[in-house]
Every structure is written in C-alpha cells, then in structure tokens.
XYZ file of C-alpha atoms in Angstrom:
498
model
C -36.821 16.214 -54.406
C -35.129 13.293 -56.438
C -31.541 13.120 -57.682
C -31.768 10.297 -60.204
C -32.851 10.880 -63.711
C -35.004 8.932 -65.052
C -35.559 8.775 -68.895
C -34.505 6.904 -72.476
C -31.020 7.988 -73.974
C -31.157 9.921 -76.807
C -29.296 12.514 -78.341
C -30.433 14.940 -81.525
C -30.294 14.088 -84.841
C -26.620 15.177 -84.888
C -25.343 11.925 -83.840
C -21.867 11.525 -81.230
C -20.642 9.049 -79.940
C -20.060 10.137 -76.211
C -19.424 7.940 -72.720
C -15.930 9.528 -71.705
C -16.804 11.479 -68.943
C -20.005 9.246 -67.164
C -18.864 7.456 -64.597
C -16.827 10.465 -63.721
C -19.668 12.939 -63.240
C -22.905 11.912 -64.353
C -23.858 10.905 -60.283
C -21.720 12.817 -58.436
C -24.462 15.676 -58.037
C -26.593 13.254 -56.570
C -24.337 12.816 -53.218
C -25.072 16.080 -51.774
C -28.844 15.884 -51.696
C -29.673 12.554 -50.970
C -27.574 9.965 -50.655
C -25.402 10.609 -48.026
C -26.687 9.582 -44.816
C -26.381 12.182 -41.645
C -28.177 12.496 -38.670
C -30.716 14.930 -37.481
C -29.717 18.973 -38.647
C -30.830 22.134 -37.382
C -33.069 23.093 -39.736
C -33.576 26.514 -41.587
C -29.442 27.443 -40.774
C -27.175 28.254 -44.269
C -24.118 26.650 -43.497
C -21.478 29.136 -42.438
C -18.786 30.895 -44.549
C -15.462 28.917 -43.930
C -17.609 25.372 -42.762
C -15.775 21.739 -43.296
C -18.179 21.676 -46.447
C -16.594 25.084 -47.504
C -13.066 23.328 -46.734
C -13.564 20.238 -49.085
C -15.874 21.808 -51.633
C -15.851 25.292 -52.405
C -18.175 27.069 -54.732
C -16.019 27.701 -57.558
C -15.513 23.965 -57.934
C -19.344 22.906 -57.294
C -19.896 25.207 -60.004
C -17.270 23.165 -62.415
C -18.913 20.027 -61.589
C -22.000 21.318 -62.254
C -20.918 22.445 -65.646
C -19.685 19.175 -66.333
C -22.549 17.367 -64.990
C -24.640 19.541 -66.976
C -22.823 18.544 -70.284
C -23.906 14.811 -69.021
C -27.239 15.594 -69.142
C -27.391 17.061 -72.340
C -25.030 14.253 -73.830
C -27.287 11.065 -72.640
C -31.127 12.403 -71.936
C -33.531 13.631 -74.060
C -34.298 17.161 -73.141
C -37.623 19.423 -74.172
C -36.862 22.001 -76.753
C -40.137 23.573 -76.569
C -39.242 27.511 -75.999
C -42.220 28.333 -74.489
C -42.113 25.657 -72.035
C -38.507 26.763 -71.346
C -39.811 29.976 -70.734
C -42.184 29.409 -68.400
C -40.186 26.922 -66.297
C -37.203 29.407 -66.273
C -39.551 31.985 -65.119
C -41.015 30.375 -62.354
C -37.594 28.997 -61.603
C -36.489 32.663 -60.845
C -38.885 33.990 -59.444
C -38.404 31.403 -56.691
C -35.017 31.350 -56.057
C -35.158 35.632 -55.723
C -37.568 34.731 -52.824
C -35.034 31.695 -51.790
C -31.811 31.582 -49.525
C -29.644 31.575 -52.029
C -26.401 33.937 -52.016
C -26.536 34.090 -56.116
C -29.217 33.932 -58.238
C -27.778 31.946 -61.297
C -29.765 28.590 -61.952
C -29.771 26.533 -65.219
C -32.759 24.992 -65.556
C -32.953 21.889 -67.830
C -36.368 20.209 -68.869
C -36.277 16.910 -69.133
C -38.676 14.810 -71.832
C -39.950 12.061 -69.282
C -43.382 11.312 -68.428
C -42.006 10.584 -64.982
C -42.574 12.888 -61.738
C -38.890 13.785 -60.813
C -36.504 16.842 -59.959
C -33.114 17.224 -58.885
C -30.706 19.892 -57.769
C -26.920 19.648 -58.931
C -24.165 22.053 -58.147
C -23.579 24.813 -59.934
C -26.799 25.794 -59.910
C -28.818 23.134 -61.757
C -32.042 22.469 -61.257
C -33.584 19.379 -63.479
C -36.991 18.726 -63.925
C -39.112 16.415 -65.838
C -41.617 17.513 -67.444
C -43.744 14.923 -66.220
C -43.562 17.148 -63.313
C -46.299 19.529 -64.943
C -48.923 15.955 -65.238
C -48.468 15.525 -61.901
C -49.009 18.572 -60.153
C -52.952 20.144 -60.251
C -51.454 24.052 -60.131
C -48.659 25.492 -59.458
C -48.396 25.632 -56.093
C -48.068 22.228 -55.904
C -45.598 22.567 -59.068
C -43.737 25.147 -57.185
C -43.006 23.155 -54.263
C -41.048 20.546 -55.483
C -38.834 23.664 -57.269
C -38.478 25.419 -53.977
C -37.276 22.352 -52.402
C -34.708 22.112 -55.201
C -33.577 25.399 -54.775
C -33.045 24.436 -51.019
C -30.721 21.942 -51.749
C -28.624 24.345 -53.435
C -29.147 27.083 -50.916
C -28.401 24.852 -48.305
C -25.140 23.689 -49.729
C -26.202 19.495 -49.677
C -23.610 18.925 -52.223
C -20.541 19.321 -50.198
C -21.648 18.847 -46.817
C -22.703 15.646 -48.003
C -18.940 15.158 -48.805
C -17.917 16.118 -45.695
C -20.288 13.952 -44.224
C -18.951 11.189 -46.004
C -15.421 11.827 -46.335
C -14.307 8.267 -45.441
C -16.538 6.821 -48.072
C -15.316 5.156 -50.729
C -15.903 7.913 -53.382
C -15.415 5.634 -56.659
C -17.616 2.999 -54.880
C -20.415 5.953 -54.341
C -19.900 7.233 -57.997
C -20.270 3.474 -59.380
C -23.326 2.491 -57.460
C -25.235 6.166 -58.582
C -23.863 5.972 -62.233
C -25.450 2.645 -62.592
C -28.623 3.949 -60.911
C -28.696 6.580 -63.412
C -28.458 4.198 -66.259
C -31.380 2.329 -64.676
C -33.816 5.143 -64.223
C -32.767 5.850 -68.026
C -34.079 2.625 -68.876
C -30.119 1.223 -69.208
C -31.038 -2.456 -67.984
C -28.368 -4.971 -67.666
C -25.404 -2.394 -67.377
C -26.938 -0.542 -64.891
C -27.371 -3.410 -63.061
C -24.403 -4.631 -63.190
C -22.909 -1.325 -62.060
C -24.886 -0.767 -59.048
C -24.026 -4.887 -57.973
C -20.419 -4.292 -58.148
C -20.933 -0.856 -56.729
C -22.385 -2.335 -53.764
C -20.064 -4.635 -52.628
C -17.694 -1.825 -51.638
C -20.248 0.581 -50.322
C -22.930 -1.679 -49.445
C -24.454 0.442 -46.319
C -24.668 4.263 -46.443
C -24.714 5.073 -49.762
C -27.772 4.667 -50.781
C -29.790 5.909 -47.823
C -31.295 8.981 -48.224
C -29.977 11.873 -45.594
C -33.575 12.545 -43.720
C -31.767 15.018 -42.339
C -31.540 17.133 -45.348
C -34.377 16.080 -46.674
C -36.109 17.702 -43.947
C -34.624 20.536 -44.296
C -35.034 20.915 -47.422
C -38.534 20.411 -47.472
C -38.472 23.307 -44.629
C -36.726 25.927 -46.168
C -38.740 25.253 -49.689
C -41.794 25.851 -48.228
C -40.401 29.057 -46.171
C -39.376 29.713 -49.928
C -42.699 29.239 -51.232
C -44.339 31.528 -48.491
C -41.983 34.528 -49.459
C -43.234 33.901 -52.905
C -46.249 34.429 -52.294
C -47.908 31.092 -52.700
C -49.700 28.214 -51.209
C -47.424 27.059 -48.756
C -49.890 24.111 -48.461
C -49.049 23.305 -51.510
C -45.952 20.771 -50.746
C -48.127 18.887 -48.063
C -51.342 18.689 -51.227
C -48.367 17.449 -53.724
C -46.956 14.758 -51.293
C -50.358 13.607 -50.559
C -50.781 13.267 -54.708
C -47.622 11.658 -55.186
C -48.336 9.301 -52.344
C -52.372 8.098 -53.556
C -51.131 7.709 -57.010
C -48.247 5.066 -56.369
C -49.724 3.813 -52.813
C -50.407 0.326 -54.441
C -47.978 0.607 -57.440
C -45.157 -2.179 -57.578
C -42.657 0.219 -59.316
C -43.067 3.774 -58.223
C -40.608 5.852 -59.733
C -37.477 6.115 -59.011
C -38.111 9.445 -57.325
C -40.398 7.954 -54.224
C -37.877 5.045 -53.879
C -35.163 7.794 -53.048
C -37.491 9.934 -51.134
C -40.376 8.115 -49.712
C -43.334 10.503 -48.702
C -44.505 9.590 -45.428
C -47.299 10.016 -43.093
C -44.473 12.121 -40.649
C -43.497 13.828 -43.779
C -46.976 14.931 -45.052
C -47.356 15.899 -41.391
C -44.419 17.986 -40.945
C -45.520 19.920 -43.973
C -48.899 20.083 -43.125
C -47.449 21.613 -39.717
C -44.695 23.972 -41.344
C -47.632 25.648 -43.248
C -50.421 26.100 -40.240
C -47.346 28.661 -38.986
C -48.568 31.156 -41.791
C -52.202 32.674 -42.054
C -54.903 30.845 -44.548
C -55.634 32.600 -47.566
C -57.046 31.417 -50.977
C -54.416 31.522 -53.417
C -55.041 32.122 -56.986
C -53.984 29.169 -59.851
C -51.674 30.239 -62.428
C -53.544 30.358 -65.810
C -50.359 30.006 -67.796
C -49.126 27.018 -65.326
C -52.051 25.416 -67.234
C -51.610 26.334 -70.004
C -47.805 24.862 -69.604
C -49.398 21.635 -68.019
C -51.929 21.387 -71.128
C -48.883 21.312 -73.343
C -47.029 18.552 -71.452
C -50.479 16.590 -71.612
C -50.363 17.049 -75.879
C -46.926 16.143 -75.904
C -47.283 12.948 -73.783
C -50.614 12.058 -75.688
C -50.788 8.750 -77.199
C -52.310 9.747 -80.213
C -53.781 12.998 -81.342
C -57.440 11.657 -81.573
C -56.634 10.815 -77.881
C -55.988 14.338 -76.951
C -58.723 15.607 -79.102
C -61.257 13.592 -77.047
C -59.374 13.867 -73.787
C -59.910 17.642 -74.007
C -63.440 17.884 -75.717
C -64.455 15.300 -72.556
C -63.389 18.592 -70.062
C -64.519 21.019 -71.968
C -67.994 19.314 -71.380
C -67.191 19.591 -67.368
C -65.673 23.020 -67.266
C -65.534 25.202 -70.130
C -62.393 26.933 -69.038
C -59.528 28.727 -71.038
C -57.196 25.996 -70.066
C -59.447 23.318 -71.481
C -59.472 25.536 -75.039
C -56.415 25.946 -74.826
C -55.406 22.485 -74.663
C -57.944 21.467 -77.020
C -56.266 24.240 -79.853
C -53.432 22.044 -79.148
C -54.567 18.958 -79.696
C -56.088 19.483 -82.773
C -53.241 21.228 -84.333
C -51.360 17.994 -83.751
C -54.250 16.180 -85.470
C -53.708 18.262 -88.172
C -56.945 19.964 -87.531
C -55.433 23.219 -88.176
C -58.861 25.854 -88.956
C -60.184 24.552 -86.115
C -56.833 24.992 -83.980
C -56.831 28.475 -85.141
C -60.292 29.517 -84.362
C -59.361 27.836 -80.952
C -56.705 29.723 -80.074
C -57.649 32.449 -81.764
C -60.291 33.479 -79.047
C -57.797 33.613 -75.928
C -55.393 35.520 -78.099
C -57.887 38.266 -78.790
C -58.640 38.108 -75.221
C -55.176 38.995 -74.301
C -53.282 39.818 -76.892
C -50.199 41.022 -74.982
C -49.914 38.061 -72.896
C -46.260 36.485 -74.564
C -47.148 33.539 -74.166
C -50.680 33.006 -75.958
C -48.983 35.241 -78.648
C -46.279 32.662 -78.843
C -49.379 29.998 -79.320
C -50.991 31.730 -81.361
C -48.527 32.362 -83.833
C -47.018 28.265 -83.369
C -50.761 27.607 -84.347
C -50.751 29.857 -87.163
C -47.090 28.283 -88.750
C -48.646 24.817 -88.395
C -51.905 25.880 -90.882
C -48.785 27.929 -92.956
C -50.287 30.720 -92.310
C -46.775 32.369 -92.483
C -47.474 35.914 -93.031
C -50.065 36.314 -90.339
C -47.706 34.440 -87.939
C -45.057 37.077 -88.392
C -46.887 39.981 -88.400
C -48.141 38.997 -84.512
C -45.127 38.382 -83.616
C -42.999 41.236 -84.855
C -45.822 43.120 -82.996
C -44.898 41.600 -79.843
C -41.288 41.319 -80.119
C -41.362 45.446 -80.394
C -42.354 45.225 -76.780
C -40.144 42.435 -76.032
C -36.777 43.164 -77.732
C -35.127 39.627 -78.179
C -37.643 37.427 -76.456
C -36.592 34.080 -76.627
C -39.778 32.045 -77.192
C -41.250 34.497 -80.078
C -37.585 35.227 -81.808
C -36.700 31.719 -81.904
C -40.878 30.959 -83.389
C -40.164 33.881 -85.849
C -37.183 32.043 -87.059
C -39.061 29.052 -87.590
C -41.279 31.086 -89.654
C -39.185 32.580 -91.983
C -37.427 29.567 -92.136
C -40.915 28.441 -93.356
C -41.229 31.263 -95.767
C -37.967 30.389 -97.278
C -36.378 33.675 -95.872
C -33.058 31.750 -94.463
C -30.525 34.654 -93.894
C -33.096 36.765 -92.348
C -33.967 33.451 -90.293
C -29.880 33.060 -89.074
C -29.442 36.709 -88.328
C -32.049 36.487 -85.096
C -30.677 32.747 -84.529
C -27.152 34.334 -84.265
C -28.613 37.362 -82.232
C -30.366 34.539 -80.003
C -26.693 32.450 -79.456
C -25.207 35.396 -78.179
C -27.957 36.507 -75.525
C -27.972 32.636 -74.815
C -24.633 30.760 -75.549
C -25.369 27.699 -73.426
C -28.529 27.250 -75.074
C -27.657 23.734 -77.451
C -31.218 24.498 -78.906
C -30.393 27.633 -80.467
C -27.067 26.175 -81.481
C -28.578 23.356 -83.335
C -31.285 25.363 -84.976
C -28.195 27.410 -85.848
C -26.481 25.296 -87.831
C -29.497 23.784 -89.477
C -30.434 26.821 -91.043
C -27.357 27.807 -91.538
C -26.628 25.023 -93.812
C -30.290 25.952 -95.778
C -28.783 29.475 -96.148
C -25.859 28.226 -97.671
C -23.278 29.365 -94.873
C -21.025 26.330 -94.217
C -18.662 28.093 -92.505
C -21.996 28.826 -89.753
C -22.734 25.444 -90.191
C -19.755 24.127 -88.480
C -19.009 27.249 -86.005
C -22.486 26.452 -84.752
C -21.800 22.625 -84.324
C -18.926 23.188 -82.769
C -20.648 24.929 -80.135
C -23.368 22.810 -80.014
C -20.931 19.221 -79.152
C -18.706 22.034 -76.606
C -22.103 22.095 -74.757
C -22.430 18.268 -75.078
C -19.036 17.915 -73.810
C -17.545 16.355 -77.513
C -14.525 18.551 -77.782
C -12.573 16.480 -80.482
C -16.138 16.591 -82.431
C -16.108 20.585 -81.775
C -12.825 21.235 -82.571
C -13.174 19.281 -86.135
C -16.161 21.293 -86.515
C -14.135 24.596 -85.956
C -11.102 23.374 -88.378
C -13.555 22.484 -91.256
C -14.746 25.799 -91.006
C -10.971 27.270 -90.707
C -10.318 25.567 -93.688
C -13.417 27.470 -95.769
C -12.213 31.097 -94.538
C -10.926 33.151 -96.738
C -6.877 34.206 -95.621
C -8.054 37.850 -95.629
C -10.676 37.512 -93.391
C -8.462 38.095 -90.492
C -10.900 38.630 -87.959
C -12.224 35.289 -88.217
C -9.417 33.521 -88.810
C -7.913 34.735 -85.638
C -11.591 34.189 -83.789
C -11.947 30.524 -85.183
C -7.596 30.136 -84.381
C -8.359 31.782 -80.899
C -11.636 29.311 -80.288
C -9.682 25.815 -81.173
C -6.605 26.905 -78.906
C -9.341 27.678 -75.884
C -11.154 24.367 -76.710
C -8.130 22.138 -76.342
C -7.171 23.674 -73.676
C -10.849 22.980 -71.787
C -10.422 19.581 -72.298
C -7.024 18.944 -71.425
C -7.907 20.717 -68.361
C -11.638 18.533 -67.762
C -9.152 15.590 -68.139
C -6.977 16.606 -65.493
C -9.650 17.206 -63.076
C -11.747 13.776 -64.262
C-alpha cells in the first residue's frame, strides 16, 4: 500500500561506508506501484504473457532490480532482527501469496524497525513492511490486508507496466525526485529536499501522482486474496477506516497516506468488494498478538511504561495476549522471575506451539537460566529439524553458556538453509571471532557486506581470510579463490547495468 520507506539510517555495528548504488536503485521499485499515473484498468486481469510491460521489463530483470534494491534496503534502513517476528511475518507472508495470483511463490520479506504504518512491494518479489504495521492493525485481518494488497502489486506486474506507462518520462528525473523522497521519509532532511526540488523541475507533473488505477486494483485483487485465505475480507475496508480516524486531523500523516490517500470512495469500494462474499465471524490470530505485543515492547518508551501499559489491560481483559505482553515487558525491566512465571503459564498451556517455546526459552536466557533454556528447545527443535527462530535462540544460548563452537556449527547450518539472511551472517562472524575462527570471521563478513551490496568490503574480507589458510587446505583455498573471482565479477557486472 505505500512505496516509500520511511525510517532513520542505520546500519549494524559493522560499520561501511555505502551510497554507490542509491540514486540508481533505491526508488526505482517505487514506479510500478504508485507513482506512475494511468487511467482507469480493468480490474482483477494478470497482464498477459508477451504484454508491452513484458516487452520493456521482463521478469528475469525485475528480479535483478529487486535484488539490488533489496541490498539498498539493507545498506541504509534499520531492519528488525527479531527471529520470531521474522517468522511469523514470513509465515503469514506465504500463506497469502499461495492463496494470491501470483505465477511463483518466492517473496523476501524484510521487516522494517519504524514505528510508522507503511508497506511496499518491489520487484523481485519484495515485500517491505514496517513493523509499525503490527501497532496499527487490531488483528490480523486487518494486518493481512495491507500484505495481500502488496502481493497484488507484484501479481499484477505494477512495476513494469508502470514503465510502459511512462515510457516517455524522464526516467533519471523520476529516479531523482523518489530517491530524495526516500531520504525524506528516512528522516534525510535537507538532501532529500534538495533532491526532490531539482527532481521536480524536470518531471514536475506525473510523477508523483499515484496510479488510482492500480491502486484500485490492487486493493481488489488483495482482498479476492484475502477471501481465498480464508479471512475477513472486511478487514481492508476496517483497516482503511483505522488508518483514516487516526491521521484525519494530523498535519503530517505519514508518508504512506500522502501517497495513497484513503478515501470515502475507497473505504466504499472495499466495503462493496467484500458484501460479494457471505458474512461469517472470523477468528483473531492469537499469535498475530502475540507478534503485535512484541512490536508494542519494542516501541515502548521505557520498560516501566510497558509494565504499566500491560498491567492497565490485564485489568480490562485478562487475556493470553495481555500476559503475554506483560512477560515481555517485564523481562525488559529486568524483572526476570516474574517474566518467567509469566510466560511460563502459556508455555505449559501449549507447549508445542514454536512460537511460545521460542518465548519461553528468550525469557529463560534473559534470567540466565541457560540450561533450562536449552533443554526446551532441543525438545522442540527434534520436531522441528532446523527451525530458524529456536536454532538461531539456541545459539544465543550456548553462546551464553560459553559453548562457542557448538554455537557456530548451527549458525553455519543456519547460513546455508538461509544464505540471504545478513542476520545469521552477522551473528556468524561474531561468534565466530569468540570461538577463535578468524578465518569464519571474515568468510562470514564477507557475506554479510555481499548482502549489503559492499563488494570491495567483501572481497577484503575473503582475502584476509585467504591469507590465514593453510596452502594444504586445498578445498578452501580453491572455495575462498573461486568466491573472490565470482564477487568481482558481480560487481563489475551491477556496474554495467547501474
């Protein structure tokens, strides 16, 4: 539902240097979905095999700008690192788009740590979301909706029949106004400003108007998406109605209503989209909440805050959710029996349930209760070979427990299921380094600034670690030879195409 991304700059505590590729990419995804202005579309029609967007754009290179884009993201925006909340929003990303219109079924979600409502599709296959996204919306119905209408962009193919819509636009013009957009919704002042001023002089009239068109549709086929999902397909017309009370009498709504303004004919359509399918009562999502209580903790201005916040519900509805979020909140206040006995409770309620194992045990690490941390979850992982969420809290644990090796062996095992994961990566190479593996250390950079787009940084990452290896180790000599050579070649070839 929005394309700009709005949040502060920030990059992990392994510190690059990195602009080179911005104003080539960091906007471009945004043309497709909403600023490129067409007229009325027939609705709820995929755009044919061998269509003028098909001509100019074709999948294999949406997917490369996508890639690229996605590098941009991870380069100049804080993202959340929080495995279980990359679980869950992964989850519910799939099990939209299997329900969706889309051809192939290969998304990369990225969260996004911004308070902010916003989401955006980009191509390739990305979906962003801030996890502001989770305050907002009440269940996740409502959560769901903006997602499905994501997925329609991509489905739908915005991206490059935006292009072909405006193929006589001035393309640099386009990419300079959204860049400095972007760097606005970051929080980039001046510069952004500057860029969008200059930006405008050459492309002062259609670039910035939002295609109503395919916003429309989009809206459409999300909520058709929605439906074959099985959930509350008045859920988009409830979540524009939220989004549209909370910011009715705001001067600065966010970014994301300025680009996609909900209106009365919009909350209408919706409304009249989802009368077409029979009324039912839906069920809320337990472990939505749960997901939403966790962006409430994180976003908390103090822990005392969130302690009260969530002792003040518990008073109006003693619910798990409300427990749940209080169990968090007082492990962030350092309250950690209490936490415990908290979460305790739901976990003995439903102890196979991964993600109030996952809790349970992150609970458990916090009070250092190592040993009884590790013990739940090597219990679960035996029914969930290589779970993300609980391998990657297990290697916390035994990282913990001073048991570094054993802690790098499931982090390596994790990098392979997940190679596009930087999280993992950096995790990686931090223990790594505690294990005393510097040869790890800097193989697991290197992939960590490839994913950030840094290749020189990568590539001095991968000779350091060249330089450690012993001559007989042939294997890995050849491997770390065989990685540099691929590497330079990558960015000699991003170079040509930027």
């Amino acid at each position: 539902m929005g394309d700009l991304i709005k949040s502060t700059c920030m990059i992990r505590p392994m510190h690059f240097v990195y602009r080179n590729y911005l104003a080539n990419w960091a906007c471009v995804v945004a043309l497709g979905c909403s600023f490129f202005t067409s007229g009325e579309e027939n609705t709820n029609k995929l755009p044919e095999l061998g269509d003028a967007s098909s001509a100019l754009v074709s999948p294999e290179a949406e997917k490369a700008i996508g890639e690229q884009f996605l590098k941009q993201i991870r380069a100049q925006l804080p993202t959340i690192d929080d495995p279980i909340l990359k679980y869950y929003t992964n989850l519910n990303l799939y099990r939209l788009a299997t329900h969706s219109d889309l051809k192939e079924v290969v998304l990369h979600p990225v969260l996004i740590d911004s308070d902010q409502i916003n989401a955006f599709a980009a191509p390739g296959g990305i979906i962003g979301i801030n996890l502001g996204l989770y305050l907002a919306a009440q269940d996740v119905h409502e959560y769901s909706s903006v997602i499905a209408h994501e997925i329609a962009h991509l489905s739908q193919r915005h991206f490059a029949r935006g292009l072909e819509a405006q193929r006589a636009q001035s393309i640099p013009a386009l990419l300079g106004m959204l860049t400095g957009a972007l760097i606005v919704a970051a929080g980039g002042g001046e510069a952004g400003l500057a860029a969008v001023t200059a930006a405008q002089a050459l492309a002062q009239g259609q670039a910035l108007r939002y295609s109503r068109g395919r916003e429309k549709e989009a809206d459409r086929v999300g909520l058709s998406t929605l439906a074959r999902t099985n959930m509350d397909p008045y859920g988009m017309s409830r979540m524009f109605e939220r989004m549209q009370r909370a910011y009715r009498f705001t001067e600065r709504p966010p970014e994301f209503l300025l680009t996609h303004p909900i209106t009365e004919s919009r909350i209408a359509d919706a409304l009249n989209q989802a009368a077409k399918y029979p009324r039912q009562e839906y069920a809320n999502s337990l472990e939505y909440l749960y997901m939403r209580a966790r962006a409430v903790v994180h976003y908390a201005k103090t822990a005392q805050q969130a302690i009260r916040d969530a002792r003040t519900r518990i008073e109006k509805a003693d619910s798990s959710d409300n427990r749940y979020l209080l169990a968090l909140a007082l492990s962030r206040g350092e309250k950690h029996e209490q936490a415990v006995n908290q979460m305790r409770l739901l976990y003995e309620n439903n102890d196979n349930s991964i993600l109030l194992t996952f809790s349970y045990a992150e609970i458990l690490i916090s009070a250092n209760r190592l040993e009884e941390a590790n013990q739940i979850l090597e219990k679960s992982l035996r029914l969930n070979p290589s779970n993300a969420p609980l391998s990657m809290l297990l290697a916390q644990s035994l990282q913990q427990e001073g048991d570094f090796s054993e802690a790098q062996k499931i982090l390596w095992e994790q990098a392979r299921l997940q190679p596009i994961d930087t999280d993992i990566w950096y995790q990686l190479a931090e223990i790594s380094g505690l294990a005393g593996d510097i040869v790890d250390v800097h193989r697991a950079r290197a992939e960590y600034f490839v994913l950030h787009g840094a290749y020189q940084n990568a590539v001095q990452h991968l000779q350091y670690a060249r330089s450690l290896v012993d001559e007989n180790n042939n294997y890995l000599v050849q491997k770390l030879d065989q990685r540099i050579v691929d590497l330079r070649a990558e960015e000699e070839a991003n170079r040509r195409a930027g």
